[in-house]
Amino acid sequence: MNYAVVTDKLTKIYSKHRAVDEVNMHIPQGSIYGFVGENGSGKTTIIRLLMGLASPSKGRYSLFDVDFKSNEIYKIRHNISAIVEAPSLVPTMTADENLKYACMYYGVKDKQIIKDALHKVGLEGTGKKKVKDFSLGMRQRLGIAVLLLNKPTLILLDEPMNGLDPTGIAELRDLIIDLNKQGITFLISSHILSELEKIATHYGFISHGRLIKEISTEDLYGECQKSVEIVYEDTAKVEESLKKHKIDNYKLYPNGVIRVFNDVKPLDLLEFLHKDGIEIEQIRTTHTNIEEYYLDLIGGGQNA
Amino acid sequence: MLNIFKSALYKMFRDKTFHVVCIIGLVLVAFMTFLGYIIDQSTDGFKYLTGQNMLVTSMSPVQNFGLALPINLISLTIGEYTFGTFRNKIIAGYRKSYVYFTMILIGSIFTIGLITIYVCLSTLMGVIFGGFDLSIPATTFGILSGQFIGQYILYSVLTYLAIASFSIFISTNIRNHGGSVSIVVVSVMILYLTSLFVRLSSVGHFDDFNFYQWINPLYCYGATSVDTIANGGHATFNKTLSISSVVAPMLWIVVFNVLGTICFIKRDIK
């Protein structure tokens, strides 16, 4: 498999704090890599390291098989775009001027590309407006328009859904899918896991600077446990019945929801609960979602 | 490299800081002309508003517009961090050394370009109202010669470049507008005042303080002011002062640009 990004024991230490701790990351070319982690887990630091904004304390990385210490890396980076934390725009300049400015340092001479980029992000007609008068969502879109100017092969987006309304999120999602179909690889860090779930082809789960797991979406769904979800007011009674039938892999949720993970058939479950005098209000088969999977992975209780 | 330079130039001309400093310059030209006119009207036997006097006073790095320039250059540099444009250029694949070098070039163009326009406008106003007139003593420097003016312009250009290098170095390391402005302005004032003091105290014992003129880029301003009085109102640059007025600013330009580039490369960019 060809990789857009490979890191080998990538480490960044600030004073005594290990912000990134021996991360071995593999982003396949053509993938949409969902980068999931809690606040301060090291997602942004890794993006900053990959973009040359910060230097690794230890370890190495390569972009499209070019080592970060090679002189070739600057040529490779010329076709990589990124939004780190927030789009870097000059607020006193208009949208057109910001794009023209970016075209200049990218060495892009085709003026049509500015109109095309604005059109792609749904900002046509706002070219003459100063960026300081843009809403947060519009700035985010303009930031993405800037990313498209150099015809990138890899785009790194740090929390790109921030500040976008539901329509904006849907449009951005469609744009990412569209660009990915054209061969652009994406690394997207996001807290909105439900959105990542709709587009990611691969995942990297990070916590406290360490990459806990890398997995393809296909394998993730395989790993997401099937469960039978039942709803009954008296959860203690259900627990008692489950223990009686030697079923110990279950979880209690609020409002009388119980999930049973053992490979048990819903009808069998209904039958023995009925025999124990428990009349179930609702029962359905379900899968663990990405958020639950992540919380289980990091030990639960943390906000993703 | 050319692309990054062209883009930085494009941004500079559209930057609010640039527009503000242009307005400050025009207001100062008008104000200084008006002030000169009032002085000339209210005094006998003294003329302030002449081309040569306006030229030397407007060019001084320790007076009005000369002090406004590094302050605005700091704003321009800090803006690169605030707006994330340093970050953009590095993400676009430019070496940090190129990015810093471009900032030095832009800072130099910003400083020299604006001071040239300011001096030309000020001198023009002086010529319109009082002619160029080398026979009339200039404030601080007394009677001027063509050679003195030529040397003065050369040393001033070098001093401005030295202050620009220092300002960029400080602002890229401090990354805070208020802190950087304070350090640069206070440093310029201290360098000027100490040069006056050292030159005054060294009259007759010059060798004791010889080293200072080789490390202080503003030494020639304090020294010529003192020398003018000592020489009975005729401003001159002696041979040693002529050489040190080139060496000291060059030393600053080299030291702060090299040091600044190294620090910029070593540091993480926010």
Coordinates of C-alpha atoms in Angstrom, one line a residue:
Chain A
M1 CA 0.0 0.0 0.0
N2 CA 1.2 3.5 -0.8
Y3 CA 1.1 6.0 2.1
A4 CA 0.7 9.7 2.0
V5 CA 1.9 10.0 5.6
V6 CA 4.0 7.6 7.7
T7 CA 5.4 8.5 11.1
D8 CA 7.9 6.4 13.0
K9 CA 8.0 6.9 16.8
L10 CA 7.2 10.6 16.2
T11 CA 7.6 12.4 19.5
K12 CA 7.2 16.1 20.6
I13 CA 8.3 17.1 24.1
Y14 CA 7.5 20.6 25.4
S15 CA 9.6 21.1 28.6
K16 CA 8.8 17.8 30.3
H17 CA 5.4 17.3 28.8
R18 CA 5.2 14.6 26.0
A19 CA 2.6 16.2 23.7
V20 CA 3.2 13.5 21.1
D21 CA 4.5 10.2 22.3
E22 CA 6.1 7.7 19.9
V23 CA 3.3 7.9 17.4
N24 CA 3.4 5.4 14.5
M25 CA 0.8 6.6 12.0
H26 CA 0.0 5.4 8.5
I27 CA -2.3 7.4 6.2
P28 CA -3.0 5.5 3.0
Q29 CA -3.0 7.6 -0.2
G30 CA -6.5 8.3 -1.4
S31 CA -8.0 7.8 2.1
I32 CA -10.0 10.1 4.4
Y33 CA -8.3 9.6 7.7
G34 CA -10.4 10.5 10.7
F35 CA -8.2 11.6 13.5
V36 CA -10.0 11.2 16.8
G37 CA -8.9 12.3 20.2
E38 CA -9.8 14.3 23.3
N39 CA -8.8 18.0 23.7
G40 CA -5.1 18.2 24.2
S41 CA -4.5 14.6 23.0
G42 CA -1.9 15.8 20.5
K43 CA -3.9 16.0 17.2
T44 CA -3.0 19.5 16.4
T45 CA 0.6 19.0 17.4
I46 CA 1.0 16.1 15.0
I47 CA -0.5 18.2 12.2
R48 CA 1.9 21.0 13.1
L49 CA 4.8 18.6 13.0
L50 CA 3.8 17.2 9.6
M51 CA 3.5 20.7 8.2
G52 CA 7.0 21.8 9.4
L53 CA 5.6 24.3 11.8
A54 CA 7.3 22.4 14.7
S55 CA 10.2 20.1 14.8
P56 CA 10.0 16.6 16.2
S57 CA 11.9 16.0 19.5
K58 CA 12.4 12.4 18.5
G59 CA 11.3 10.0 15.7
R60 CA 10.7 10.8 12.0
Y61 CA 8.0 11.1 9.4
S62 CA 7.7 10.9 5.7
L63 CA 5.3 12.5 3.3
F64 CA 4.7 10.6 0.1
D65 CA 7.8 8.5 0.9
V66 CA 10.0 11.6 1.3
D67 CA 11.8 11.8 4.6
F68 CA 11.2 15.0 6.6
K69 CA 14.9 15.8 6.7
S70 CA 15.3 15.5 2.9
N71 CA 15.5 18.7 0.8
E72 CA 12.7 17.2 -1.4
I73 CA 10.2 17.7 1.5
Y74 CA 9.7 21.4 0.6
K75 CA 8.6 20.4 -2.9
I76 CA 6.3 17.8 -1.5
R77 CA 4.8 20.3 1.0
H78 CA 4.1 22.7 -1.9
N79 CA 1.3 20.4 -2.9
I80 CA 0.0 19.8 0.6
S81 CA -2.6 22.2 2.2
A82 CA -3.6 22.5 5.8
I83 CA -5.8 24.4 8.1
V84 CA -4.2 24.3 11.6
E85 CA -6.5 25.5 14.4
A86 CA -8.2 28.2 12.3
P87 CA -7.9 29.4 8.7
S88 CA -5.0 31.9 8.3
L89 CA -6.6 34.9 6.5
V90 CA -5.8 38.6 6.5
P91 CA -9.0 40.2 7.9
T92 CA -8.4 43.6 6.4
M93 CA -8.2 42.2 2.9
T94 CA -11.1 41.1 0.8
A95 CA -11.8 37.4 0.0
D96 CA -10.5 38.0 -3.5
E97 CA -7.3 39.6 -2.2
N98 CA -6.7 36.8 0.3
L99 CA -7.0 34.3 -2.5
K100 CA -4.8 36.4 -4.8
Y101 CA -2.2 36.6 -2.0
A102 CA -2.2 32.9 -1.6
C103 CA -2.0 32.3 -5.4
M104 CA 1.1 34.5 -5.3
Y105 CA 3.0 32.4 -2.7
Y106 CA 1.8 29.2 -4.3
G107 CA 3.0 30.5 -7.7
V108 CA -0.4 30.0 -9.2
K109 CA -1.0 32.3 -12.2
D110 CA -4.4 31.2 -13.4
K111 CA -6.8 33.9 -12.2
Q112 CA -9.9 31.7 -13.0
I113 CA -8.9 29.4 -10.1
I114 CA -10.0 32.1 -7.6
K115 CA -13.5 32.2 -9.0
D116 CA -13.6 28.4 -9.2
A117 CA -12.4 28.1 -5.6
L118 CA -15.0 30.5 -4.3
H119 CA -17.7 28.7 -6.3
K120 CA -16.6 25.3 -4.9
V121 CA -17.1 26.5 -1.3
G122 CA -20.3 28.4 -2.0
L123 CA -18.8 31.9 -1.5
E124 CA -19.4 33.3 -5.1
G125 CA -20.4 36.9 -5.0
T126 CA -18.5 37.6 -1.7
G127 CA -15.1 38.2 -3.3
K128 CA -15.2 42.0 -2.7
K129 CA -16.2 41.6 0.9
K130 CA -13.5 42.1 3.6
V131 CA -12.8 39.0 5.6
K132 CA -13.3 40.8 8.9
D133 CA -17.0 41.1 8.0
F134 CA -17.3 37.3 7.3
S135 CA -19.0 35.0 9.8
L136 CA -17.0 32.2 11.3
G137 CA -18.5 29.7 8.9
M138 CA -17.7 31.9 5.9
R139 CA -14.1 32.2 7.1
Q140 CA -13.9 28.4 7.4
R141 CA -15.1 28.1 3.8
L142 CA -12.7 30.7 2.5
G143 CA -9.9 28.9 4.4
I144 CA -10.9 25.8 2.4
A145 CA -11.0 27.8 -0.8
V146 CA -7.4 28.8 -0.1
L147 CA -6.5 25.1 0.3
L148 CA -7.7 24.3 -3.2
L149 CA -5.5 26.8 -5.0
N150 CA -2.4 24.7 -5.2
K151 CA -4.2 21.6 -6.4
P152 CA -3.2 19.6 -3.3
T153 CA -2.5 15.9 -3.1
L154 CA -3.0 15.9 0.7
I155 CA -5.2 18.2 2.8
L156 CA -4.9 18.3 6.6
L157 CA -7.9 19.8 8.4
D158 CA -7.9 20.6 12.1
E159 CA -11.5 20.6 13.4
P160 CA -13.0 21.9 10.0
M161 CA -16.6 21.6 11.1
N162 CA -16.1 24.2 13.9
G163 CA -18.3 27.2 13.4
L164 CA -20.3 25.7 10.5
D165 CA -24.0 25.4 10.6
P166 CA -25.7 22.1 9.7
T167 CA -26.0 23.1 6.0
G168 CA -22.3 24.2 6.0
I169 CA -21.3 20.9 7.5
A170 CA -23.2 18.9 4.9
E171 CA -21.7 21.0 2.1
L172 CA -18.2 20.6 3.5
R173 CA -18.8 16.9 3.8
D174 CA -19.9 16.7 0.2
L175 CA -16.9 18.8 -0.9
I176 CA -14.5 16.5 1.0
I177 CA -16.1 13.4 -0.6
D178 CA -16.0 15.0 -4.0
L179 CA -12.3 16.0 -3.7
N180 CA -11.4 12.6 -2.3
K181 CA -12.9 11.0 -5.4
Q182 CA -10.5 13.2 -7.4
G183 CA -7.6 11.5 -5.5
I184 CA -6.9 13.9 -2.7
T185 CA -6.0 12.3 0.6
F186 CA -7.5 13.9 3.7
L187 CA -6.5 13.9 7.4
I188 CA -9.4 15.3 9.4
S189 CA -9.3 15.8 13.1
S190 CA -12.7 16.4 14.5
H191 CA -14.8 16.2 17.6
I192 CA -18.0 15.7 15.7
L193 CA -17.6 11.9 15.4
S194 CA -21.0 11.4 13.8
E195 CA -19.7 13.6 10.9
L196 CA -16.4 11.7 10.6
E197 CA -18.4 8.4 10.6
K198 CA -20.1 9.6 7.4
I199 CA -16.9 10.2 5.4
A200 CA -13.8 8.5 7.0
T201 CA -12.3 5.5 5.3
H202 CA -9.7 5.1 8.1
Y203 CA -9.4 6.1 11.7
G204 CA -6.6 7.0 14.1
F205 CA -7.5 7.1 17.7
I206 CA -5.2 9.2 19.9
S207 CA -5.2 9.8 23.7
H208 CA -2.6 11.6 25.8
G209 CA -0.2 11.9 22.9
R210 CA -0.3 8.2 22.1
L211 CA -1.9 6.7 19.0
I212 CA -4.0 3.9 20.5
K213 CA -5.3 2.3 17.4
E214 CA -5.4 2.7 13.6
I215 CA -8.1 0.9 11.8
S216 CA -10.0 1.0 8.5
T217 CA -13.7 1.8 8.6
E218 CA -14.4 -1.7 7.3
D219 CA -12.5 -3.3 10.2
L220 CA -13.9 -0.9 12.6
Y221 CA -17.5 -1.9 11.8
G222 CA -16.3 -5.5 12.2
E223 CA -14.9 -4.7 15.6
C224 CA -17.9 -2.7 16.7
Q225 CA -19.8 -5.2 18.8
K226 CA -23.3 -6.2 18.0
S227 CA -25.6 -6.0 20.9
V228 CA -29.2 -6.5 21.9
E229 CA -30.7 -3.5 23.5
I230 CA -33.6 -3.9 25.8
V231 CA -35.7 -1.3 27.7
Y232 CA -37.1 -2.2 31.1
E233 CA -37.8 0.0 34.1
D234 CA -36.4 -2.3 36.8
T235 CA -32.8 -2.8 35.6
A236 CA -31.8 -4.6 38.8
K237 CA -34.3 -7.3 38.1
V238 CA -33.0 -7.7 34.6
E239 CA -29.4 -7.8 35.9
E240 CA -30.4 -10.6 38.3
S241 CA -32.0 -12.6 35.4
L242 CA -28.9 -12.1 33.2
K243 CA -26.5 -13.3 35.9
K244 CA -28.8 -16.3 36.5
H245 CA -28.3 -17.2 32.8
K246 CA -24.5 -16.6 33.1
I247 CA -24.6 -13.5 30.8
D248 CA -22.0 -11.0 32.2
N249 CA -21.1 -8.9 29.2
Y250 CA -23.7 -6.1 29.4
K251 CA -23.9 -2.4 30.1
L252 CA -26.5 -0.3 31.9
Y253 CA -27.6 3.0 30.5
P254 CA -30.0 5.7 31.8
N255 CA -33.8 5.4 31.3
G256 CA -33.8 1.6 31.9
V257 CA -31.7 0.8 28.8
I258 CA -29.5 -2.4 29.0
R259 CA -27.2 -3.6 26.2
V260 CA -26.3 -7.2 26.1
F261 CA -23.1 -7.9 24.2
N262 CA -22.9 -11.7 24.5
D263 CA -23.7 -13.5 21.2
V264 CA -27.2 -14.1 22.4
K265 CA -30.3 -14.2 20.1
P266 CA -33.0 -11.6 20.9
L267 CA -35.7 -14.3 20.9
D268 CA -33.8 -16.5 23.4
L269 CA -33.2 -13.4 25.6
L270 CA -36.9 -12.5 25.4
E271 CA -37.8 -16.1 26.4
F272 CA -35.7 -16.4 29.5
L273 CA -36.6 -12.9 30.7
H274 CA -40.3 -13.7 30.2
K275 CA -39.8 -16.9 32.2
D276 CA -38.3 -14.7 35.0
G277 CA -41.4 -12.5 34.9
I278 CA -39.9 -9.6 33.0
E279 CA -42.1 -8.1 30.3
I280 CA -39.7 -6.1 28.0
E281 CA -41.0 -2.8 26.7
Q282 CA -38.7 -2.6 23.7
I283 CA -36.0 -4.8 22.2
R284 CA -33.7 -4.3 19.2
T285 CA -30.3 -5.4 17.8
T286 CA -27.7 -2.6 17.6
H287 CA -24.1 -1.8 16.9
T288 CA -21.6 0.2 19.0
N289 CA -21.1 3.5 17.3
I290 CA -17.7 5.2 16.8
E291 CA -18.0 7.4 19.8
E292 CA -18.7 4.4 22.1
Y293 CA -16.0 2.5 20.4
Y294 CA -13.6 5.3 21.1
L295 CA -14.7 5.7 24.7
D296 CA -14.3 2.0 25.3
L297 CA -10.8 2.2 23.7
I298 CA -9.6 5.0 26.0
G299 CA -11.2 3.5 29.0
G300 CA -14.5 5.4 29.0
G301 CA -15.7 8.6 30.6
Q302 CA -13.8 11.0 28.5
N303 CA -15.3 13.4 26.0
A304 CA -14.5 12.7 22.4
Chain B
M1 CA 11.6 32.7 -3.5
L2 CA 10.4 35.4 -5.9
N3 CA 6.8 34.2 -5.4
I4 CA 7.0 34.6 -1.6
F5 CA 8.6 38.1 -2.0
K6 CA 5.9 39.2 -4.5
S7 CA 3.2 38.0 -2.2
A8 CA 4.6 39.7 0.9
L9 CA 4.9 43.0 -1.1
Y10 CA 1.3 42.5 -2.3
K11 CA 0.1 42.1 1.3
M12 CA 2.2 45.0 2.6
F13 CA 0.6 47.5 0.2
R14 CA -2.9 46.2 1.4
D15 CA -2.0 46.2 5.0
K16 CA -3.7 48.6 7.3
T17 CA -0.4 49.4 9.0
F18 CA 1.0 50.6 5.7
H19 CA -2.0 52.9 5.1
V20 CA -1.8 54.2 8.7
V21 CA 1.9 55.0 8.5
C22 CA 1.4 56.8 5.2
I23 CA -1.3 59.0 6.8
I24 CA 1.0 59.6 9.8
G25 CA 3.7 60.7 7.4
L26 CA 1.6 63.1 5.5
V27 CA 0.2 64.6 8.7
L28 CA 3.7 65.0 10.0
V29 CA 4.9 66.7 6.8
A30 CA 2.1 69.2 7.1
F31 CA 2.6 69.7 10.8
M32 CA 6.4 70.2 10.6
T33 CA 5.9 72.7 7.7
F34 CA 3.4 74.6 9.7
L35 CA 5.6 74.6 12.8
G36 CA 8.6 75.8 10.7
Y37 CA 6.5 78.5 9.2
I38 CA 5.4 79.7 12.7
I39 CA 9.0 79.6 13.9
D40 CA 10.2 81.6 10.9
Q41 CA 7.4 84.2 11.4
S42 CA 8.1 84.7 15.0
T43 CA 12.0 84.9 15.0
D44 CA 14.5 87.2 13.4
G45 CA 17.7 86.0 11.9
F46 CA 16.9 82.3 12.1
K47 CA 15.3 80.2 9.5
Y48 CA 13.8 76.8 10.1
L49 CA 11.9 76.2 7.0
T50 CA 14.7 75.6 4.4
G51 CA 15.2 72.6 2.2
Q52 CA 18.4 71.4 3.8
N53 CA 17.1 71.8 7.4
M54 CA 13.9 69.9 6.6
L55 CA 16.0 67.2 5.0
V56 CA 18.3 66.6 7.9
T57 CA 15.6 66.9 10.6
S58 CA 13.1 64.7 8.8
M59 CA 15.7 62.0 8.2
S60 CA 16.6 61.6 11.8
P61 CA 15.8 58.2 13.2
V62 CA 15.3 59.6 16.7
Q63 CA 12.6 62.1 15.8
N64 CA 8.9 61.9 14.9
F65 CA 8.5 59.8 11.7
G66 CA 11.9 58.1 12.3
L67 CA 10.5 56.6 15.5
A68 CA 7.1 55.9 14.0
L69 CA 8.6 53.6 11.4
P70 CA 10.0 50.8 13.6
I71 CA 6.7 50.9 15.7
N72 CA 4.7 50.2 12.5
L73 CA 7.2 47.7 11.3
I74 CA 6.7 45.8 14.5
S75 CA 2.9 45.9 13.8
L76 CA 3.5 44.4 10.4
T77 CA 5.7 41.6 11.8
I78 CA 3.3 40.7 14.7
G79 CA 0.5 40.7 12.1
E80 CA 2.2 37.8 10.4
Y81 CA 1.8 35.8 13.5
T82 CA -1.7 37.0 14.4
F83 CA -3.1 36.3 10.9
G84 CA -1.1 33.1 10.5
T85 CA 0.5 34.2 7.3
F86 CA 4.0 33.1 8.5
R87 CA 2.3 29.7 9.1
N88 CA 0.7 29.7 5.6
K89 CA 4.0 30.2 3.9
I90 CA 5.7 27.4 5.8
I91 CA 2.8 25.1 5.1
A92 CA 3.1 26.0 1.4
G93 CA 6.6 24.5 1.5
Y94 CA 8.9 27.5 2.0
R95 CA 11.9 27.1 4.2
K96 CA 11.8 29.1 7.4
S97 CA 15.0 30.9 6.4
Y98 CA 13.3 32.1 3.2
V99 CA 10.3 33.3 5.2
Y100 CA 12.5 35.3 7.6
F101 CA 14.7 36.7 4.8
T102 CA 11.5 37.9 3.0
M103 CA 10.4 39.6 6.2
I104 CA 13.8 41.4 6.3
L105 CA 13.5 42.5 2.7
I106 CA 9.9 43.7 3.2
G107 CA 10.9 45.5 6.4
S108 CA 13.8 47.2 4.7
I109 CA 11.6 48.3 1.7
F110 CA 8.9 49.4 4.1
T111 CA 11.4 51.5 6.1
I112 CA 13.5 52.9 3.4
G113 CA 10.6 53.5 1.0
L114 CA 8.5 55.4 3.5
I115 CA 11.4 57.5 5.0
T116 CA 12.5 58.4 1.4
I117 CA 9.0 59.7 0.6
Y118 CA 8.7 61.5 3.9
V119 CA 12.1 63.2 3.5
C120 CA 11.4 64.1 -0.1
L121 CA 8.0 65.7 0.8
S122 CA 9.5 67.5 3.8
T123 CA 12.5 68.8 1.8
L124 CA 10.1 69.9 -1.0
M125 CA 8.0 71.9 1.5
G126 CA 11.2 73.5 2.9
V127 CA 12.4 74.4 -0.6
I128 CA 9.0 75.9 -1.5
F129 CA 9.0 78.1 1.5
G130 CA 12.6 78.9 2.1
G131 CA 14.8 77.5 -0.7
F132 CA 17.5 74.9 -0.1
D133 CA 19.9 77.5 1.1
L134 CA 23.1 75.9 2.5
S135 CA 24.3 79.3 3.9
I136 CA 21.7 79.1 6.7
P137 CA 22.6 77.0 9.8
A138 CA 20.4 73.9 10.2
T139 CA 19.0 73.1 13.7
T140 CA 21.4 70.8 15.6
F141 CA 24.0 70.5 12.8
G142 CA 24.7 74.2 12.1
I143 CA 26.2 75.1 8.7
L144 CA 26.0 72.1 6.3
S145 CA 28.1 71.1 3.3
G146 CA 27.0 69.1 0.3
Q147 CA 29.4 66.4 1.4
F148 CA 28.0 66.3 4.9
I149 CA 24.4 65.9 3.5
G150 CA 25.6 63.1 1.3
Q151 CA 27.3 61.3 4.2
Y152 CA 24.3 62.0 6.5
I153 CA 21.9 60.3 4.0
L154 CA 24.1 57.3 3.6
Y155 CA 24.6 56.8 7.4
S156 CA 20.9 57.4 8.0
V157 CA 19.9 54.7 5.5
L158 CA 22.2 52.2 7.1
T159 CA 21.0 53.2 10.6
Y160 CA 17.3 52.7 9.5
L161 CA 18.2 49.3 8.1
A162 CA 19.9 48.4 11.4
I163 CA 16.9 49.5 13.4
A164 CA 14.6 47.6 11.0
S165 CA 16.7 44.4 11.5
F166 CA 16.6 44.9 15.3
S167 CA 12.8 45.6 15.3
I168 CA 12.1 42.4 13.2
F169 CA 14.4 40.4 15.5
I170 CA 12.7 41.6 18.7
S171 CA 9.1 41.3 17.3
T172 CA 9.6 37.7 15.9
N173 CA 11.1 36.6 19.3
I174 CA 8.8 38.5 21.7
R175 CA 5.7 38.0 19.5
N176 CA 4.0 40.8 21.4
H177 CA 3.3 44.2 20.1
G178 CA 3.5 46.3 23.3
G179 CA 6.6 44.5 24.5
S180 CA 8.4 44.8 21.2
V181 CA 7.6 48.5 20.8
S182 CA 8.8 49.3 24.3
I183 CA 12.1 47.5 23.8
V184 CA 12.8 49.1 20.4
V185 CA 11.8 52.6 21.2
V186 CA 13.6 52.6 24.6
S187 CA 16.7 51.1 23.0
V188 CA 16.8 53.7 20.2
M189 CA 16.4 56.5 22.8
I190 CA 19.1 55.0 25.1
L191 CA 21.5 54.6 22.2
Y192 CA 21.0 58.2 21.1
L193 CA 21.3 59.7 24.6
T194 CA 24.3 57.6 25.5
S195 CA 26.0 58.6 22.3
L196 CA 25.5 62.3 23.2
F197 CA 26.7 61.7 26.7
V198 CA 29.7 59.6 25.6
R199 CA 30.7 62.1 23.0
L200 CA 30.4 65.0 25.4
S201 CA 32.4 63.4 28.1
S202 CA 35.0 62.2 25.7
V203 CA 35.9 65.6 24.3
G204 CA 39.6 65.6 24.9
H205 CA 39.7 62.0 26.1
F206 CA 38.2 60.4 23.0
D207 CA 40.3 57.2 23.0
D208 CA 38.8 56.2 26.4
F209 CA 35.4 55.6 24.8
N210 CA 36.6 54.7 21.3
F211 CA 34.8 51.3 21.3
Y212 CA 31.3 52.7 21.7
Q213 CA 31.1 54.3 18.3
W214 CA 31.8 50.9 16.7
I215 CA 28.9 49.2 18.3
N216 CA 26.2 52.0 18.5
P217 CA 24.5 52.6 15.1
L218 CA 23.1 55.9 16.4
Y219 CA 26.4 57.2 17.6
C220 CA 27.0 59.5 14.6
Y221 CA 23.8 61.5 15.4
G222 CA 24.9 62.3 19.0
A223 CA 28.5 62.8 18.0
T224 CA 27.8 65.3 15.1
S225 CA 25.5 67.3 17.4
V226 CA 28.3 67.6 20.0
D227 CA 31.0 68.2 17.3
T228 CA 29.0 71.0 15.7
I229 CA 29.1 72.9 18.9
A230 CA 32.8 72.1 19.4
N231 CA 33.6 73.1 15.8
G232 CA 31.9 76.5 16.1
G233 CA 28.7 75.6 14.2
H234 CA 30.1 73.6 11.3
A235 CA 28.9 70.0 11.0
T236 CA 31.5 67.5 9.8
F237 CA 32.2 63.8 10.0
N238 CA 35.8 63.1 10.9
K239 CA 37.5 60.1 9.3
T240 CA 37.0 57.7 12.2
L241 CA 33.4 58.8 12.7
S242 CA 32.8 58.3 9.0
I243 CA 34.1 54.7 9.1
S244 CA 32.3 53.8 12.4
S245 CA 29.0 55.3 11.1
V246 CA 29.1 52.6 8.4
V247 CA 30.6 49.8 10.5
A248 CA 28.2 50.0 13.5
P249 CA 24.9 49.8 11.6
M250 CA 26.4 47.1 9.3
L251 CA 27.4 45.2 12.4
W252 CA 23.8 45.4 13.7
I253 CA 22.3 44.4 10.3
V254 CA 24.5 41.3 10.1
V255 CA 24.2 40.3 13.8
F256 CA 20.4 40.7 14.2
N257 CA 19.6 39.2 10.8
V258 CA 21.8 36.2 11.3
L259 CA 20.6 35.8 14.9
G260 CA 17.0 36.3 13.9
T261 CA 17.2 33.7 11.1
I262 CA 18.7 31.2 13.5
C263 CA 16.1 31.8 16.2
F264 CA 13.2 31.7 13.6
I265 CA 14.5 28.4 12.2
K266 CA 14.8 26.8 15.7
R267 CA 11.5 28.0 17.0
D268 CA 8.1 26.4 16.5
I269 CA 5.6 28.6 14.6
K270 CA 2.2 29.1 16.2

